[in-house]
């Protein structure tokens, strides 16, 4: 199931579909005009009473949803390829920025949707493909955001100043010791690894490897600290953070940082599975949030870091200028285009990974860990790759999020955000890329437009008490999505073909593994005995009927 | 700090931790019982227990002006919280978990998370209709009293004893421990001495075989959810009494700590849950005052660890247990069969 290959929708049976090119183009034109009109203040003023209707928040949210449905229909419907291309590219590259020119909140919303879509695609790898329920996913998002946020804000200068005033015993000597320690321990780690390749690994060599790892960490910390102390003289020069030119370097760094954190969290944790993994990732996510809340020197605690800078791209700014954008919109437009590119990259990586050896290994692990292991899938390694890949998507999006908001605080990275992303994955369909993107769009629209719109609309209604504002009940909405999808349509809105077959194969054939015990932790599934049918859960055993 | 001051201080921290631990222990029982029969982490349990806390609050509020005996009010609050939470838990099982029996493990887990979110907002909505969000417990008169008010004043015998040990507790703390112990005893009796308990144990060991022996496993699962929910109600009221305020969202933190307690003790094991709860209560209190030890020992870095870090203590403990002894302290190891 790929987006790169839209002519072959995977889910529906191979019935002949009517050609809907005409309808697609018609829908595209109508919804684009609606969008453009409803987001231009002058036209709304000229329309009179109709303008008031269009200005209503709920109606506006509907118009935006209709417009975004274009892209979905271009993917789903059978239509000529040129029409699909026009609708897809036209709406994302042309109509949306044009409408965003008069109403920047629209650009903001689309960036938010795409950030969440990338997050959901990342979580989809972990949950949907590899079957590892990660409830602390937003921690990696936080890592990316803080990687850029600390350096591109006045925080960095303050950290330098602090270490300049409190150097401790750190100096050139410590730097030398740190460098030597790092080199020696790194070298010995390589040596031990080489040794292990030749002779059978022993417990002793494992331990010395671990020891060398701790030494390496200590060495790196020493080096980093002394570099910070030695460069503290430039604190004044960095009062507004580092130069925006480093944006691209940090784009790579935030990917790496999040992936490394993913590995670090994954290494001890991935021995567990199922519920234990869920709860422990939840815990580690909270740990990262509490750290962000308490490491005041680096993260400014609960006040948050502001202002976070963004990249400066002169040629893009002049391009946007000639297209008629105002200077204060340049950055948002730039981030919009950047996110668009990033999501295309993420999607491409996803699709390629899914079709690769690793993708098949993930699915094998999801379906049956022990069988996969028996077939020679390296369990730990494959799981770690899933974790790190998912984390790196979150990391890069975290950085873009920080640049867009120009403000980050621990509040943006709480458990509810993780669950938000999970509900996107579940709503769209675990394992299905297009579904996950759809889920992200629907949930983000609900969260940012429709619920606040309803809240605003209900504010003037007398029989709804002021304390009960629909905008405050997004947990209820996410919860309902999760429960309803699991009960009614566990494969999601745009299901993955393979996954659907798994979830429903009990209906047309005897399911051998999954009734009986709730899980695989305890002894096997059903009790078979000659001549007796397997016991179904709904049967009331003991002859009571 | 002098040792003569420090020692009573540490004793106080540990006693405070144990009292907190009893609350956690009772919450943890709700998790461990459900896990025992269904192998499902009932994420919604934290909301079930907060529902109990809310019911307790409402009862105390309604009875605030009545001249009724304080202990009778407490009993009423406990009973109604048990009934409401127990029935709520059964309802959740019936509507959200039972249709999913036999689905892959991830499915009911996600449902449980969803149910927990729904319940949070439903509770918030119900209280919001009356304009209340943060509920502040007004306890019956005397519950907040210390045993010895001032240095020279007369004390109850228990108060004299506590003073000689140097422990500073309030009447509500003692009530809390007594209620917790009573519910533990009752639970122990039900599970180990009655036919119902025997049937529940059989279902938790092997649902299919228990079915073949004539046990209606669905009814037993409902019964387990009822008992777990009732314990959740008790713990909710105790939580409210201990901390004074609750709101619809405050179930998450104690819920996760209680779950950790259940895992620490060995999930599925009732004495384990109690042991884990007590241990975690003490650990949490000790982390909360770690900066004082830092000052004492002259370790700078400990000085920056304050009460806000005590939230992550349980998670660190959880990671360590799951890595080194996944079965928990008192748990039996499950041999996995293919």
mmCIF file of C-alpha atoms in Angstrom, chain B:
data_model
loop_
_atom_site.group_PDB
_atom_site.id
_atom_site.type_symbol
_atom_site.label_atom_id
_atom_site.label_comp_id
_atom_site.label_asym_id
_atom_site.label_seq_id
_atom_site.Cartn_x
_atom_site.Cartn_y
_atom_site.Cartn_z
ATOM 1 C CA UNK B 1 21.836 18.848 60.977
ATOM 2 C CA UNK B 2 22.356 16.959 64.194
ATOM 3 C CA UNK B 3 21.776 13.255 64.340
ATOM 4 C CA UNK B 4 19.276 13.720 67.179
ATOM 5 C CA UNK B 5 17.156 15.835 64.847
ATOM 6 C CA UNK B 6 17.807 13.714 61.791
ATOM 7 C CA UNK B 7 16.733 10.390 63.215
ATOM 8 C CA UNK B 8 13.160 11.398 64.078
ATOM 9 C CA UNK B 9 13.030 13.154 60.744
ATOM 10 C CA UNK B 10 13.932 9.992 58.853
ATOM 11 C CA UNK B 11 11.477 7.997 60.950
ATOM 12 C CA UNK B 12 8.796 10.525 60.063
ATOM 13 C CA UNK B 13 9.620 10.315 56.381
ATOM 14 C CA UNK B 14 9.417 6.541 56.472
ATOM 15 C CA UNK B 15 6.191 6.483 58.470
ATOM 16 C CA UNK B 16 4.698 9.054 56.078
ATOM 17 C CA UNK B 17 5.824 6.876 53.200
ATOM 18 C CA UNK B 18 4.211 3.807 54.711
ATOM 19 C CA UNK B 19 0.918 5.640 55.161
ATOM 20 C CA UNK B 20 1.073 6.783 51.541
ATOM 21 C CA UNK B 21 2.075 3.245 50.650
ATOM 22 C CA UNK B 22 -1.148 1.835 52.068
ATOM 23 C CA UNK B 23 -3.127 4.010 49.666
ATOM 24 C CA UNK B 24 -0.970 2.827 46.770
ATOM 25 C CA UNK B 25 -1.266 -0.764 47.928
ATOM 26 C CA UNK B 26 -5.047 -0.728 47.793
ATOM 27 C CA UNK B 27 -5.039 0.901 44.359
ATOM 28 C CA UNK B 28 -2.464 -1.630 43.205
ATOM 29 C CA UNK B 29 -4.790 -4.463 44.252
ATOM 30 C CA UNK B 30 -7.291 -3.253 41.683
ATOM 31 C CA UNK B 31 -4.681 -3.547 38.938
ATOM 32 C CA UNK B 32 -3.281 -6.810 40.104
ATOM 33 C CA UNK B 33 -6.629 -8.583 40.405
ATOM 34 C CA UNK B 34 -7.727 -7.599 36.924
ATOM 35 C CA UNK B 35 -4.338 -8.491 35.515
ATOM 36 C CA UNK B 36 -4.534 -11.788 37.323
ATOM 37 C CA UNK B 37 -7.649 -12.920 35.507
ATOM 38 C CA UNK B 38 -7.406 -11.141 32.151
ATOM 39 C CA UNK B 39 -3.695 -10.328 31.679
ATOM 40 C CA UNK B 40 -4.888 -6.828 30.874
ATOM 41 C CA UNK B 41 -3.549 -3.608 32.340
ATOM 42 C CA UNK B 42 -6.743 -1.859 33.229
ATOM 43 C CA UNK B 43 -5.657 1.678 32.468
ATOM 44 C CA UNK B 44 -9.116 2.853 33.412
ATOM 45 C CA UNK B 45 -8.536 1.805 37.015
ATOM 46 C CA UNK B 46 -7.036 5.181 37.862
ATOM 47 C CA UNK B 47 -10.307 6.804 36.831
ATOM 48 C CA UNK B 48 -12.333 4.203 38.692
ATOM 49 C CA UNK B 49 -10.506 5.108 41.849
ATOM 50 C CA UNK B 50 -10.842 8.836 41.222
ATOM 51 C CA UNK B 51 -14.573 8.233 40.781
ATOM 52 C CA UNK B 52 -14.497 6.742 44.254
ATOM 53 C CA UNK B 53 -12.718 9.843 45.491
ATOM 54 C CA UNK B 54 -15.337 12.073 43.897
ATOM 55 C CA UNK B 55 -18.196 10.048 45.385
ATOM 56 C CA UNK B 56 -16.513 10.266 48.779
ATOM 57 C CA UNK B 57 -16.181 14.002 48.377
ATOM 58 C CA UNK B 58 -19.842 14.383 47.520
ATOM 59 C CA UNK B 59 -20.916 12.303 50.514
ATOM 60 C CA UNK B 60 -18.726 14.306 52.872
ATOM 61 C CA UNK B 61 -20.080 17.498 51.338
ATOM 62 C CA UNK B 62 -23.718 16.444 51.710
ATOM 63 C CA UNK B 63 -23.210 15.282 55.273
ATOM 64 C CA UNK B 64 -21.088 18.272 56.197
ATOM 65 C CA UNK B 65 -23.691 19.990 58.346
ATOM 66 C CA UNK B 66 -25.398 16.945 59.758
ATOM 67 C CA UNK B 67 -24.627 16.193 63.404
ATOM 68 C CA UNK B 68 -23.761 12.597 62.470
ATOM 69 C CA UNK B 69 -20.743 10.888 63.988
ATOM 70 C CA UNK B 70 -17.592 11.421 61.900
ATOM 71 C CA UNK B 71 -16.848 7.711 61.642
ATOM 72 C CA UNK B 72 -20.360 7.022 60.410
ATOM 73 C CA UNK B 73 -19.874 9.632 57.685
ATOM 74 C CA UNK B 74 -16.642 7.948 56.720
ATOM 75 C CA UNK B 75 -18.370 4.573 56.599
ATOM 76 C CA UNK B 76 -21.145 5.973 54.406
ATOM 77 C CA UNK B 77 -18.614 7.593 52.095
ATOM 78 C CA UNK B 78 -16.611 4.389 51.835
ATOM 79 C CA UNK B 79 -19.676 2.249 51.174
ATOM 80 C CA UNK B 80 -21.087 4.483 48.454
ATOM 81 C CA UNK B 81 -17.686 4.867 46.819
ATOM 82 C CA UNK B 82 -17.284 1.080 46.816
ATOM 83 C CA UNK B 83 -20.675 0.524 45.251
ATOM 84 C CA UNK B 84 -20.298 3.193 42.576
ATOM 85 C CA UNK B 85 -16.725 2.308 41.641
ATOM 86 C CA UNK B 86 -17.419 -1.404 41.675
ATOM 87 C CA UNK B 87 -20.431 -1.093 39.403
ATOM 88 C CA UNK B 88 -18.554 1.311 37.138
ATOM 89 C CA UNK B 89 -15.735 -1.195 36.799
ATOM 90 C CA UNK B 90 -18.160 -4.004 35.954
ATOM 91 C CA UNK B 91 -19.838 -1.765 33.388
ATOM 92 C CA UNK B 92 -16.506 -0.933 31.788
ATOM 93 C CA UNK B 93 -15.631 -4.597 31.553
ATOM 94 C CA UNK B 94 -19.004 -5.468 30.070
ATOM 95 C CA UNK B 95 -18.993 -2.726 27.428
ATOM 96 C CA UNK B 96 -15.366 -2.230 26.547
ATOM 97 C CA UNK B 97 -13.361 -5.337 27.350
ATOM 98 C CA UNK B 98 -15.691 -8.301 26.949
ATOM 99 C CA UNK B 99 -16.383 -7.770 23.235
ATOM 100 C CA UNK B 100 -12.642 -7.837 22.701
ATOM 101 C CA UNK B 101 -11.841 -11.115 24.405
ATOM 102 C CA UNK B 102 -9.677 -13.044 22.029
ATOM 103 C CA UNK B 103 -8.456 -10.039 20.079
ATOM 104 C CA UNK B 104 -4.700 -9.411 19.882
ATOM 105 C CA UNK B 105 -3.315 -8.016 23.128
ATOM 106 C CA UNK B 106 -2.727 -4.534 21.803
ATOM 107 C CA UNK B 107 -6.431 -4.050 21.104
ATOM 108 C CA UNK B 108 -7.889 -4.191 24.635
ATOM 109 C CA UNK B 109 -4.914 -2.211 25.895
ATOM 110 C CA UNK B 110 -5.682 0.673 23.544
ATOM 111 C CA UNK B 111 -9.354 0.396 24.478
ATOM 112 C CA UNK B 112 -8.402 0.664 28.131
ATOM 113 C CA UNK B 113 -6.466 3.857 27.467
ATOM 114 C CA UNK B 114 -9.458 5.225 25.571
ATOM 115 C CA UNK B 115 -11.865 4.331 28.365
ATOM 116 C CA UNK B 116 -9.601 6.067 30.833
ATOM 117 C CA UNK B 117 -9.608 9.279 28.778
ATOM 118 C CA UNK B 118 -13.377 9.161 28.329
ATOM 119 C CA UNK B 119 -13.959 8.705 32.037
ATOM 120 C CA UNK B 120 -11.687 11.643 32.882
ATOM 121 C CA UNK B 121 -13.760 14.005 30.816
ATOM 122 C CA UNK B 122 -17.077 12.523 31.876
ATOM 123 C CA UNK B 123 -16.116 13.082 35.504
ATOM 124 C CA UNK B 124 -14.957 16.576 34.699
ATOM 125 C CA UNK B 125 -18.211 17.208 32.870
ATOM 126 C CA UNK B 126 -20.362 15.947 35.731
ATOM 127 C CA UNK B 127 -18.538 18.045 38.279
ATOM 128 C CA UNK B 128 -18.347 20.947 35.841
ATOM 129 C CA UNK B 129 -22.143 21.042 35.617
ATOM 130 C CA UNK B 130 -22.098 22.159 39.244
ATOM 131 C CA UNK B 131 -19.211 24.513 38.598
ATOM 132 C CA UNK B 132 -16.744 22.364 40.548
ATOM 133 C CA UNK B 133 -13.410 21.192 39.149
ATOM 134 C CA UNK B 134 -10.941 20.917 41.998
ATOM 135 C CA UNK B 135 -12.670 19.213 44.867
ATOM 136 C CA UNK B 136 -11.399 20.119 48.290
ATOM 137 C CA UNK B 137 -12.259 17.587 50.953
ATOM 138 C CA UNK B 138 -13.812 18.986 54.089
ATOM 139 C CA UNK B 139 -13.366 16.167 56.532
ATOM 140 C CA UNK B 140 -15.509 15.514 59.567
ATOM 141 C CA UNK B 141 -14.357 17.423 62.643
ATOM 142 C CA UNK B 142 -11.397 15.917 64.400
ATOM 143 C CA UNK B 143 -9.999 13.919 61.481
ATOM 144 C CA UNK B 144 -7.202 16.403 60.955
ATOM 145 C CA UNK B 145 -6.229 16.463 64.645
ATOM 146 C CA UNK B 146 -2.836 15.437 65.799
ATOM 147 C CA UNK B 147 -2.646 13.111 68.723
ATOM 148 C CA UNK B 148 -0.760 15.543 70.864
ATOM 149 C CA UNK B 149 -1.594 19.105 69.966
ATOM 150 C CA UNK B 150 1.017 20.902 72.010
ATOM 151 C CA UNK B 151 4.024 19.904 73.992
ATOM 152 C CA UNK B 152 2.566 19.806 77.468
ATOM 153 C CA UNK B 153 -1.070 18.990 76.725
ATOM 154 C CA UNK B 154 -2.703 15.729 77.599
ATOM 155 C CA UNK B 155 -2.496 12.909 75.101
ATOM 156 C CA UNK B 156 -4.215 9.684 74.340
ATOM 157 C CA UNK B 157 -2.111 6.621 75.202
ATOM 158 C CA UNK B 158 -1.373 6.100 71.527
ATOM 159 C CA UNK B 159 -0.308 9.727 71.301
ATOM 160 C CA UNK B 160 2.154 9.272 74.160
ATOM 161 C CA UNK B 161 3.636 6.268 72.444
ATOM 162 C CA UNK B 162 3.943 8.085 69.120
ATOM 163 C CA UNK B 163 5.571 11.035 70.799
ATOM 164 C CA UNK B 164 8.113 8.823 72.505
ATOM 165 C CA UNK B 165 9.064 7.413 69.096
ATOM 166 C CA UNK B 166 9.095 10.914 67.644
ATOM 167 C CA UNK B 167 6.478 10.295 64.988
ATOM 168 C CA UNK B 168 4.071 13.003 63.976
ATOM 169 C CA UNK B 169 0.810 11.659 62.577
ATOM 170 C CA UNK B 170 -2.763 12.856 62.369
ATOM 171 C CA UNK B 171 -5.898 10.971 63.229
ATOM 172 C CA UNK B 172 -6.767 10.680 59.524
ATOM 173 C CA UNK B 173 -3.515 8.822 58.887
ATOM 174 C CA UNK B 174 -4.384 6.245 61.513
ATOM 175 C CA UNK B 175 -7.897 5.922 60.106
ATOM 176 C CA UNK B 176 -6.409 5.435 56.667
ATOM 177 C CA UNK B 177 -4.134 2.630 57.790
ATOM 178 C CA UNK B 178 -6.930 0.931 59.726
ATOM 179 C CA UNK B 179 -9.332 1.079 56.768
ATOM 180 C CA UNK B 180 -6.624 -0.247 54.470
ATOM 181 C CA UNK B 181 -5.828 -3.129 56.809
ATOM 182 C CA UNK B 182 -9.501 -4.018 57.201
ATOM 183 C CA UNK B 183 -10.047 -4.090 53.452
ATOM 184 C CA UNK B 184 -6.924 -6.192 52.996
ATOM 185 C CA UNK B 185 -8.154 -8.688 55.566
ATOM 186 C CA UNK B 186 -11.571 -8.904 53.957
ATOM 187 C CA UNK B 187 -10.051 -9.316 50.511
ATOM 188 C CA UNK B 188 -7.721 -11.995 51.784
ATOM 189 C CA UNK B 189 -10.656 -13.846 53.312
ATOM 190 C CA UNK B 190 -12.741 -13.580 50.140
ATOM 191 C CA UNK B 191 -10.000 -14.708 47.818
ATOM 192 C CA UNK B 192 -8.546 -17.508 49.892
ATOM 193 C CA UNK B 193 -11.436 -18.824 51.981
ATOM 194 C CA UNK B 194 -14.632 -18.556 49.961
ATOM 195 C CA UNK B 195 -16.005 -20.501 47.006
ATOM 196 C CA UNK B 196 -16.067 -17.288 44.989
ATOM 197 C CA UNK B 197 -12.396 -16.707 45.655
ATOM 198 C CA UNK B 198 -11.569 -20.261 44.717
ATOM 199 C CA UNK B 199 -13.437 -19.861 41.429
ATOM 200 C CA UNK B 200 -11.681 -16.588 40.690
ATOM 201 C CA UNK B 201 -8.328 -18.191 41.351
ATOM 202 C CA UNK B 202 -9.214 -21.064 39.078
ATOM 203 C CA UNK B 203 -10.235 -18.698 36.271
ATOM 204 C CA UNK B 204 -7.052 -16.698 36.667
ATOM 205 C CA UNK B 205 -4.973 -19.842 36.337
ATOM 206 C CA UNK B 206 -6.612 -21.223 33.246
ATOM 207 C CA UNK B 207 -9.863 -19.866 31.971
ATOM 208 C CA UNK B 208 -10.628 -22.681 29.595
ATOM 209 C CA UNK B 209 -10.009 -25.493 32.024
ATOM 210 C CA UNK B 210 -11.928 -23.642 34.705
ATOM 211 C CA UNK B 211 -14.795 -23.502 32.238
ATOM 212 C CA UNK B 212 -14.605 -27.238 31.738
ATOM 213 C CA UNK B 213 -14.863 -27.654 35.510
ATOM 214 C CA UNK B 214 -18.194 -25.838 35.529
ATOM 215 C CA UNK B 215 -17.088 -22.323 36.409
ATOM 216 C CA UNK B 216 -18.786 -19.518 34.523
ATOM 217 C CA UNK B 217 -15.672 -17.562 33.657
ATOM 218 C CA UNK B 218 -17.528 -14.463 32.490
ATOM 219 C CA UNK B 219 -19.284 -14.168 35.814
ATOM 220 C CA UNK B 220 -16.048 -14.666 37.682
ATOM 221 C CA UNK B 221 -14.373 -11.977 35.611
ATOM 222 C CA UNK B 222 -17.243 -9.627 36.382
ATOM 223 C CA UNK B 223 -16.884 -10.482 40.051
ATOM 224 C CA UNK B 224 -13.176 -9.707 39.900
ATOM 225 C CA UNK B 225 -13.879 -6.362 38.290
ATOM 226 C CA UNK B 226 -16.496 -5.698 40.981
ATOM 227 C CA UNK B 227 -14.052 -6.448 43.780
ATOM 228 C CA UNK B 228 -11.259 -4.504 42.086
ATOM 229 C CA UNK B 229 -13.552 -1.530 41.536
ATOM 230 C CA UNK B 230 -14.780 -1.614 45.118
ATOM 231 C CA UNK B 231 -11.169 -1.559 46.307
ATOM 232 C CA UNK B 232 -10.645 1.336 43.920
ATOM 233 C CA UNK B 233 -13.524 3.150 45.613
ATOM 234 C CA UNK B 234 -11.992 2.596 49.045
ATOM 235 C CA UNK B 235 -8.619 3.789 47.868
ATOM 236 C CA UNK B 236 -10.187 6.828 46.217
ATOM 237 C CA UNK B 237 -11.744 7.953 49.479
ATOM 238 C CA UNK B 238 -8.475 7.272 51.300
ATOM 239 C CA UNK B 239 -6.591 9.248 48.653
ATOM 240 C CA UNK B 240 -8.969 12.163 49.080
ATOM 241 C CA UNK B 241 -8.582 12.052 52.845
ATOM 242 C CA UNK B 242 -4.805 11.899 52.567
ATOM 243 C CA UNK B 243 -4.256 14.662 50.011
ATOM 244 C CA UNK B 244 -7.257 16.875 50.623
ATOM 245 C CA UNK B 245 -7.935 17.744 46.983
ATOM 246 C CA UNK B 246 -8.789 15.713 43.903
ATOM 247 C CA UNK B 247 -9.894 16.524 40.399
ATOM 248 C CA UNK B 248 -10.937 14.479 37.418
ATOM 249 C CA UNK B 249 -7.377 14.256 36.104
ATOM 250 C CA UNK B 250 -5.528 13.549 39.321
ATOM 251 C CA UNK B 251 -5.889 9.784 39.016
ATOM 252 C CA UNK B 252 -3.010 9.412 36.596
ATOM 253 C CA UNK B 253 -0.024 9.834 38.918
ATOM 254 C CA UNK B 254 -1.168 7.603 41.772
ATOM 255 C CA UNK B 255 -2.528 5.170 39.197
ATOM 256 C CA UNK B 256 0.827 4.748 37.527
ATOM 257 C CA UNK B 257 2.617 4.493 40.865
ATOM 258 C CA UNK B 258 0.155 1.870 42.006
ATOM 259 C CA UNK B 259 0.680 -0.046 38.810
ATOM 260 C CA UNK B 260 4.413 0.095 39.425
ATOM 261 C CA UNK B 261 3.740 -1.205 42.905
ATOM 262 C CA UNK B 262 1.797 -4.113 41.457
ATOM 263 C CA UNK B 263 4.667 -4.946 39.102
ATOM 264 C CA UNK B 264 7.269 -4.474 41.823
ATOM 265 C CA UNK B 265 5.521 -6.977 44.034
ATOM 266 C CA UNK B 266 4.844 -9.351 41.173
ATOM 267 C CA UNK B 267 1.729 -8.623 39.194
ATOM 268 C CA UNK B 268 -1.124 -10.967 39.972
ATOM 269 C CA UNK B 269 0.094 -11.534 43.514
ATOM 270 C CA UNK B 270 -1.976 -9.905 46.251
ATOM 271 C CA UNK B 271 0.674 -9.786 49.004
ATOM 272 C CA UNK B 272 3.072 -8.567 46.344
ATOM 273 C CA UNK B 273 0.876 -5.584 45.537
ATOM 274 C CA UNK B 274 0.780 -4.615 49.194
ATOM 275 C CA UNK B 275 4.524 -4.992 49.626
ATOM 276 C CA UNK B 276 5.161 -3.033 46.429
ATOM 277 C CA UNK B 277 2.803 -0.253 47.485
ATOM 278 C CA UNK B 278 4.472 0.163 50.852
ATOM 279 C CA UNK B 279 7.955 0.109 49.333
ATOM 280 C CA UNK B 280 7.081 2.684 46.689
ATOM 281 C CA UNK B 281 5.453 4.989 49.226
ATOM 282 C CA UNK B 282 8.675 4.999 51.230
ATOM 283 C CA UNK B 283 10.878 5.385 48.140
ATOM 284 C CA UNK B 284 8.836 8.307 46.924
ATOM 285 C CA UNK B 285 8.994 10.093 50.243
ATOM 286 C CA UNK B 286 12.743 9.510 50.476
ATOM 287 C CA UNK B 287 13.376 10.950 47.002
ATOM 288 C CA UNK B 288 11.235 13.927 47.941
ATOM 289 C CA UNK B 289 13.594 14.848 50.789
ATOM 290 C CA UNK B 290 16.811 13.843 49.079
ATOM 291 C CA UNK B 291 18.065 17.428 49.010
ATOM 292 C CA UNK B 292 18.098 17.377 52.802
ATOM 293 C CA UNK B 293 20.409 14.362 52.731
ATOM 294 C CA UNK B 294 22.452 16.212 50.127
ATOM 295 C CA UNK B 295 22.868 19.150 52.474
ATOM 296 C CA UNK B 296 23.736 16.815 55.286
ATOM 297 C CA UNK B 297 26.354 14.847 53.429
ATOM 298 C CA UNK B 298 27.690 17.856 51.561
ATOM 299 C CA UNK B 299 26.871 16.459 48.135
ATOM 300 C CA UNK B 300 25.985 19.385 45.915
ATOM 301 C CA UNK B 301 24.182 17.507 43.213
ATOM 302 C CA UNK B 302 21.691 15.914 45.577
ATOM 303 C CA UNK B 303 20.741 19.369 46.751
ATOM 304 C CA UNK B 304 18.973 20.091 43.480
ATOM 305 C CA UNK B 305 16.742 17.014 43.698
ATOM 306 C CA UNK B 306 13.477 18.134 45.189
ATOM 307 C CA UNK B 307 9.954 16.840 45.528
ATOM 308 C CA UNK B 308 9.178 17.337 41.846
ATOM 309 C CA UNK B 309 11.617 14.544 41.049
ATOM 310 C CA UNK B 310 9.784 12.146 43.330
ATOM 311 C CA UNK B 311 7.371 11.575 40.457
ATOM 312 C CA UNK B 312 10.001 9.826 38.383
ATOM 313 C CA UNK B 313 11.226 7.619 41.217
ATOM 314 C CA UNK B 314 8.591 4.946 40.550
ATOM 315 C CA UNK B 315 9.484 4.829 36.859
ATOM 316 C CA UNK B 316 13.153 4.305 37.577
ATOM 317 C CA UNK B 317 12.179 1.549 39.999
ATOM 318 C CA UNK B 318 9.907 0.050 37.356
ATOM 319 C CA UNK B 319 12.639 0.001 34.718
ATOM 320 C CA UNK B 320 15.086 -1.588 37.140
ATOM 321 C CA UNK B 321 12.646 -4.284 38.242
ATOM 322 C CA UNK B 322 11.571 -5.155 34.758
ATOM 323 C CA UNK B 323 15.184 -5.463 33.658
ATOM 324 C CA UNK B 324 16.510 -7.447 36.589
ATOM 325 C CA UNK B 325 13.524 -9.319 38.000
ATOM 326 C CA UNK B 326 10.587 -9.126 35.615
ATOM 327 C CA UNK B 327 8.498 -11.406 37.783
ATOM 328 C CA UNK B 328 8.586 -8.942 40.660
ATOM 329 C CA UNK B 329 9.516 -9.601 44.251
ATOM 330 C CA UNK B 330 6.830 -12.150 45.069
ATOM 331 C CA UNK B 331 5.707 -13.127 41.582
ATOM 332 C CA UNK B 332 5.928 -16.574 40.115
ATOM 333 C CA UNK B 333 7.628 -16.874 36.796
ATOM 334 C CA UNK B 334 5.477 -17.734 33.833
ATOM 335 C CA UNK B 335 7.018 -20.176 31.447
ATOM 336 C CA UNK B 336 6.108 -19.192 27.946
ATOM 337 C CA UNK B 337 4.950 -21.941 25.679
ATOM 338 C CA UNK B 338 4.651 -21.646 21.970
#
